[in-house]
CSV table of C-alpha atoms in Angstrom, one decimal:
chain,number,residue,atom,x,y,z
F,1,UNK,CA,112.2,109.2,119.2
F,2,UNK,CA,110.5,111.6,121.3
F,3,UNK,CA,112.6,112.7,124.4
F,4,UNK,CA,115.7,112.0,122.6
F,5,UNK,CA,118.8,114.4,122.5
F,6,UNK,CA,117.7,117.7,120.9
F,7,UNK,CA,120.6,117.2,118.4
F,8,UNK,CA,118.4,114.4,116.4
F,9,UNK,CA,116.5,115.3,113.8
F,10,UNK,CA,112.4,115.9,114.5
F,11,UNK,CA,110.5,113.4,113.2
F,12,UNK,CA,106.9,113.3,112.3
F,13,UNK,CA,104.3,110.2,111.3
F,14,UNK,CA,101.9,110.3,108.8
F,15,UNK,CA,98.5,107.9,109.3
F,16,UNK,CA,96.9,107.5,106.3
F,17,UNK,CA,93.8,106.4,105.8
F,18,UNK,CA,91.6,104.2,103.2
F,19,UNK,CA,93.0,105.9,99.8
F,20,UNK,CA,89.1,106.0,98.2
F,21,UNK,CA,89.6,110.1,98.1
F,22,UNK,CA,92.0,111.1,95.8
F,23,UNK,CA,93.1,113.8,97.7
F,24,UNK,CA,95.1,112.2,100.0
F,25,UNK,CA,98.2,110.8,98.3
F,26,UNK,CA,98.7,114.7,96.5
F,27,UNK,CA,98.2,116.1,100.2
F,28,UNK,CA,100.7,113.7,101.9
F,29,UNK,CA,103.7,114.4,99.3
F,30,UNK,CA,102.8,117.7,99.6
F,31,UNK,CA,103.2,117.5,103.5
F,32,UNK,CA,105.7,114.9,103.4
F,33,UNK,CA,107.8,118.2,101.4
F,34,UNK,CA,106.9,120.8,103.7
F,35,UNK,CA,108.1,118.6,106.9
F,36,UNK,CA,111.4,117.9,105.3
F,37,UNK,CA,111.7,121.4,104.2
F,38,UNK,CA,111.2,122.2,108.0
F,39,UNK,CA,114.0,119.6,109.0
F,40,UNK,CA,111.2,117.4,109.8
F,41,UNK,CA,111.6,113.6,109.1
F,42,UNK,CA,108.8,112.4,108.2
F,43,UNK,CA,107.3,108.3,108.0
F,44,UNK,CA,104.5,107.3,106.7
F,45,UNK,CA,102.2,104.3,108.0
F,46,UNK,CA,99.2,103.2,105.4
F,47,UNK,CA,97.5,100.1,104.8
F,48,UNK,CA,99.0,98.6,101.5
F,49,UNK,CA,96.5,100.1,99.2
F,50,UNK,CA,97.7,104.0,100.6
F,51,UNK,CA,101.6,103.4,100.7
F,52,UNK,CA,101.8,101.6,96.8
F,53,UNK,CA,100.4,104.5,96.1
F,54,UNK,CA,102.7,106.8,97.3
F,55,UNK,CA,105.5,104.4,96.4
F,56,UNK,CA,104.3,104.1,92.7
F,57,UNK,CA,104.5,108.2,92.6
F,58,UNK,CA,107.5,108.5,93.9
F,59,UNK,CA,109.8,106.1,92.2
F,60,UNK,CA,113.0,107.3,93.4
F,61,UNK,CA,111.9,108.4,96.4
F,62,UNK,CA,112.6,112.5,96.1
F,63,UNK,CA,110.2,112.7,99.0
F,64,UNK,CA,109.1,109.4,100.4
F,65,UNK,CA,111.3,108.2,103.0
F,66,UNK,CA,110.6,105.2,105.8
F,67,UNK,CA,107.5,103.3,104.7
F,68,UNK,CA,105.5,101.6,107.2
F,69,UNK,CA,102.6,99.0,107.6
F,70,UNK,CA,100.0,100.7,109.8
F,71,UNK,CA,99.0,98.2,111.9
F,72,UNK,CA,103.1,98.0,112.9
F,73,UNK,CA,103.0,101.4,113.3
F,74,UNK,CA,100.2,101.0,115.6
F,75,UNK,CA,102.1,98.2,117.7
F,76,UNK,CA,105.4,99.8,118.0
F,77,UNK,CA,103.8,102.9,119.6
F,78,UNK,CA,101.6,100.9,121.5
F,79,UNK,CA,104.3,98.9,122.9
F,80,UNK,CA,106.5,101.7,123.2
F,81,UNK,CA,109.2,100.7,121.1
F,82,UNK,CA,108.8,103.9,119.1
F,83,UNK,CA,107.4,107.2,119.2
F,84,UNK,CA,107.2,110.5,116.9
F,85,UNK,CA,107.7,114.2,118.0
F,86,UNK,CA,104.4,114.9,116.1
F,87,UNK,CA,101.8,112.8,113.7
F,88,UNK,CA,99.6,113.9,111.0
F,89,UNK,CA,96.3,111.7,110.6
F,90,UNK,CA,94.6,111.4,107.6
F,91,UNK,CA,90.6,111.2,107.9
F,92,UNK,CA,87.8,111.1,105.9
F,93,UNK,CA,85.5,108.8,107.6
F,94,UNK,CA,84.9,107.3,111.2
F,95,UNK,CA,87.9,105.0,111.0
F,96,UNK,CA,90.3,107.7,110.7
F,97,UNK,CA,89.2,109.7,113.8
F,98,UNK,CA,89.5,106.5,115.9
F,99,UNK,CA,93.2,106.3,114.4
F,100,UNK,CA,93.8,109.9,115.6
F,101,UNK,CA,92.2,108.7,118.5
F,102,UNK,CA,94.2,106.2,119.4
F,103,UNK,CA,97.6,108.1,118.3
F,104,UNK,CA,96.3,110.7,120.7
F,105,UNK,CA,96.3,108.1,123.3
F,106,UNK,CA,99.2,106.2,122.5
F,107,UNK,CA,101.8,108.7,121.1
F,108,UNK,CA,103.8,111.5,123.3
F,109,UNK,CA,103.8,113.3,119.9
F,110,UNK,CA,102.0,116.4,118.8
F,111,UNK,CA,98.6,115.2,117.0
F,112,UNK,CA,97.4,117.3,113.9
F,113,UNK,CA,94.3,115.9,111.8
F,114,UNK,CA,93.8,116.8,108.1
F,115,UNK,CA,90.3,116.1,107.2
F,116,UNK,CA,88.9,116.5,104.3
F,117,UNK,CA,86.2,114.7,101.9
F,118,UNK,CA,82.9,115.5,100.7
F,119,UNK,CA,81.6,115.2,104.4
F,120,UNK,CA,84.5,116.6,106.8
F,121,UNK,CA,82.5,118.6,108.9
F,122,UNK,CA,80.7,115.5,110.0
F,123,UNK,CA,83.7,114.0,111.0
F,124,UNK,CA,85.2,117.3,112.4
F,125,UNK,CA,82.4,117.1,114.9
F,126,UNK,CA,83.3,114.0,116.2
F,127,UNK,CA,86.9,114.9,117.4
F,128,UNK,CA,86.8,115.7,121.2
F,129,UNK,CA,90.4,114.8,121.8
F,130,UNK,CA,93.6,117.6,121.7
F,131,UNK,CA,95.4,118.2,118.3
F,132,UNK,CA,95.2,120.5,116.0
F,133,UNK,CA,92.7,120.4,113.3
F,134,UNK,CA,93.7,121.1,109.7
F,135,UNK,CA,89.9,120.8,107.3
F,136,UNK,CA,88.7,121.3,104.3
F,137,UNK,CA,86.4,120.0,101.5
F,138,UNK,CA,88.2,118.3,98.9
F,139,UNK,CA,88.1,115.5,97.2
F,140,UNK,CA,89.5,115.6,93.6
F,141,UNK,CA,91.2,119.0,94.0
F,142,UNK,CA,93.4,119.2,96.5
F,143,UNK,CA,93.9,123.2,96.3
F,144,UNK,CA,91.6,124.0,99.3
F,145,UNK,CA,93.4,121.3,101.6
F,146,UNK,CA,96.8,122.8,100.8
F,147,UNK,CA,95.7,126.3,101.3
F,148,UNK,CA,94.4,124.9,104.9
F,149,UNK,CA,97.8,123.5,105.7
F,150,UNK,CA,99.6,126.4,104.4
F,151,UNK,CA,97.5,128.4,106.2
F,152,UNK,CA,97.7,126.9,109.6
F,153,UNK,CA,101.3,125.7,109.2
F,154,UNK,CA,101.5,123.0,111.6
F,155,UNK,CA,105.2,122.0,110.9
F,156,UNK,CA,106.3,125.2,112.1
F,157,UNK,CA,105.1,124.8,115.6
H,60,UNK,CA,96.5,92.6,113.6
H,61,UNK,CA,97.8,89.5,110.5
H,62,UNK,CA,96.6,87.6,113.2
H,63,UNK,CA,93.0,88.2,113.0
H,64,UNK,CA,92.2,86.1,109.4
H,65,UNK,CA,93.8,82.8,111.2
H,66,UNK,CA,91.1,83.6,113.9
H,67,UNK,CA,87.6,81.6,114.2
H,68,UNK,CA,85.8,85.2,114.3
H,69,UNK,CA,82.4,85.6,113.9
H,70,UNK,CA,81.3,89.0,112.9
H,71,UNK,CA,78.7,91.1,115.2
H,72,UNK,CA,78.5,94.1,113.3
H,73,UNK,CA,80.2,95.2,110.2
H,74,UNK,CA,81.2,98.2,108.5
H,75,UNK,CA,80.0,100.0,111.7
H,76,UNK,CA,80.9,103.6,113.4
H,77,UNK,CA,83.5,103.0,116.9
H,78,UNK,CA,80.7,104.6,118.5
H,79,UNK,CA,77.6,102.1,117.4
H,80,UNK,CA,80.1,99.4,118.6
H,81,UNK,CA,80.7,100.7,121.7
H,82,UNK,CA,77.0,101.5,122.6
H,83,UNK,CA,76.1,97.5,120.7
H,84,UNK,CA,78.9,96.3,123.4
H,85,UNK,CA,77.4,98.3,126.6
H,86,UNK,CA,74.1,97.2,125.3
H,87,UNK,CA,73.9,93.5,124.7
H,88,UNK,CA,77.1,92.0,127.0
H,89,UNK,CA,76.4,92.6,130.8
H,90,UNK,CA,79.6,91.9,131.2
H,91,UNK,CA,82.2,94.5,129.5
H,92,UNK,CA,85.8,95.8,130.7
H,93,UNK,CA,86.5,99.6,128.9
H,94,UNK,CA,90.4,100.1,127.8
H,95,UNK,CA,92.3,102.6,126.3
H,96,UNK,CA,93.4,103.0,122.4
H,97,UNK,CA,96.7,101.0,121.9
H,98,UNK,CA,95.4,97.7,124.5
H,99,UNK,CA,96.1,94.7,123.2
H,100,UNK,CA,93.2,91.8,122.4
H,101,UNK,CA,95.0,89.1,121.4
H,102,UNK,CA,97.7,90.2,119.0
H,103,UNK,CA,95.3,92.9,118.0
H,104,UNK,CA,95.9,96.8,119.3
H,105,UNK,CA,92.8,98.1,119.9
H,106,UNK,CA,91.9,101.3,117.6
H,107,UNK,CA,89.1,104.1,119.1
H,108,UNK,CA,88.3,106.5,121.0
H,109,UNK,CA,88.5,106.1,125.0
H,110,UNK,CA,87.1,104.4,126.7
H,111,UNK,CA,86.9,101.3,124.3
H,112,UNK,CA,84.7,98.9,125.8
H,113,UNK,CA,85.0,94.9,124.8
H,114,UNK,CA,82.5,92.3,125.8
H,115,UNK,CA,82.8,88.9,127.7
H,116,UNK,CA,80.3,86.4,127.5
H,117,UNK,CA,81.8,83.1,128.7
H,118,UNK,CA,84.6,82.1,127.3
H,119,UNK,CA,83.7,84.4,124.1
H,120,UNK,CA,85.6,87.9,123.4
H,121,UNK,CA,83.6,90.5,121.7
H,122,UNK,CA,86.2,93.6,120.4
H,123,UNK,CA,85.8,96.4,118.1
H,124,UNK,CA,88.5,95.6,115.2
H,125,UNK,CA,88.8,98.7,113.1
H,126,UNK,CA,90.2,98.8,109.2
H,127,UNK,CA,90.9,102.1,107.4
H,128,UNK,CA,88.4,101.5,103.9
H,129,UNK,CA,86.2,99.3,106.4
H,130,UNK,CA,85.6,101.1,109.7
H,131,UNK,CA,84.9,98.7,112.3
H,132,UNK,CA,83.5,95.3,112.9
H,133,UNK,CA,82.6,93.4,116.3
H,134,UNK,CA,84.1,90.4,116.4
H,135,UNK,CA,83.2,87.6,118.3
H,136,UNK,CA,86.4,84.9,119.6
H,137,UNK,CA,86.1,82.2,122.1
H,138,UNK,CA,89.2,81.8,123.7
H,139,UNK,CA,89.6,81.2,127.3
H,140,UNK,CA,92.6,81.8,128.6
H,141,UNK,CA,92.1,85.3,127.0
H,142,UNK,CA,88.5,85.7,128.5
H,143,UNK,CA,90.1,85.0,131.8
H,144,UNK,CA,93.0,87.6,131.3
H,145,UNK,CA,90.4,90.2,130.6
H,146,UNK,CA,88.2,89.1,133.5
H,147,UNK,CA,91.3,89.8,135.8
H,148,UNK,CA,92.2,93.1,134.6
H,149,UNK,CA,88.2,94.3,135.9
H,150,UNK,CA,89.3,93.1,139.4
């Protein structure tokens, strides 16, 4: 929880969004072990489609850890029965900059955005809210996105 | 959001951007309240960004209802205790 005693561990969401782009379940195990390599535990919330995939990959769960439904995630925030030190939005179309949106709005937590997609820059243009902006285009490979994140680091912060 | 299949919706606009709902909202409903990300329509918390706008026509509730393969779609409820909760929160 955000505001908690400094001795507990960070903690860091990850909103997925529709999986149609392949990048996006190699990019969140790749983030998902950068955060805990950072001492960063991290959650991810993802319609059903987004999380079975990550669950499928990851049978014994090496790097998945707490498994949410999005729309949960969404409440608990709302209702402020949980929050995250920072959250990492997936978006590749119009529906994932209105969840960064709203976890901008709702969440005391650091926003970062990692877009990506045949069409990012379009949907780059549309964020007008703080966070941190992590692009790229990719959509099979995932090699430029990582670089991105490497690049800008955002679990270091 | 479960909630929303047990709901006698009708659908306004589907597969829409949040901001050709919003502008469809401000545009056909004279009457519309605007709320922040997070507010909650029902058993529904409302996903965009701010301000969200959600129509009232009579007894009916028009709100942008957002799915991540889907984008949004306008639904329309009738419900009117919950038109008269919104009504209050413009006063």
């Amino acid at each position: 929880m955000t505001g908690e005693a400094s001795t507990q561990p960070r903690t860091a969401l990850l909103v997925l969004g529709c999986p149609q782009v392949p990048v996006q379940t190699s990019i969140a195990l790749y983030l998902i072990n950068r955060l805990k390599k950072a001492g960063i535990t991290p959650v991810v919330a993802g319609n059903k489609a987004a999380n079975t995939l990550l669950v499928v990959a990851d049978p014994d769960r090496v790097y998945l850890g707490e498994v949410m439904d999005l729309d949960r995630a969404v409440a608990r925030i709302s209702d402020g029965k949980r929050d995250f030190d920072s959250c990492y939005v997936f978006i590749h179309n119009d529906a994932g900059v209105s969840y960064a949106a709203t976890m901008g709005a709702i969440s005391k937590g650091k926003v970062v955005v990692v877009v990506y997609g045949e069409h990012y820059e379009e949907q780059v243009a549309k964020i007008e809210f703080p966070c941190t902006i992590v692009a790229a285009k990719a959509v099979h490979n995932p090699l430029p996105l990582k670089k991105a994140l490497d690049e800008a680091k955002p679990w270091a912060a | 959001m479960g909630c929303v299949e047990s709901m006698n919706y009708e659908i306004v606009l589907r597969d829409a951007t949040f901001k050709e709902s919003r502008d469809y909202i401000r545009a056909h409903f004279k009457e519309h309240i605007d709320v922040q990300p997070g507010f909650r329509v029902f058993d529904v918390h409302i996903i965009g960004l701010p301000p969200i706008s959600i129509g009232l026509e009579g007894n009916f509730v028009i709100f942008p209802y957002t799915k991540p393969c889907h984008g949004t779609f306008l639904l329309r409820v009738e419900d009117e205790a919950e038109a008269a909760r919104l009504r209050k929160l413009k006063k």
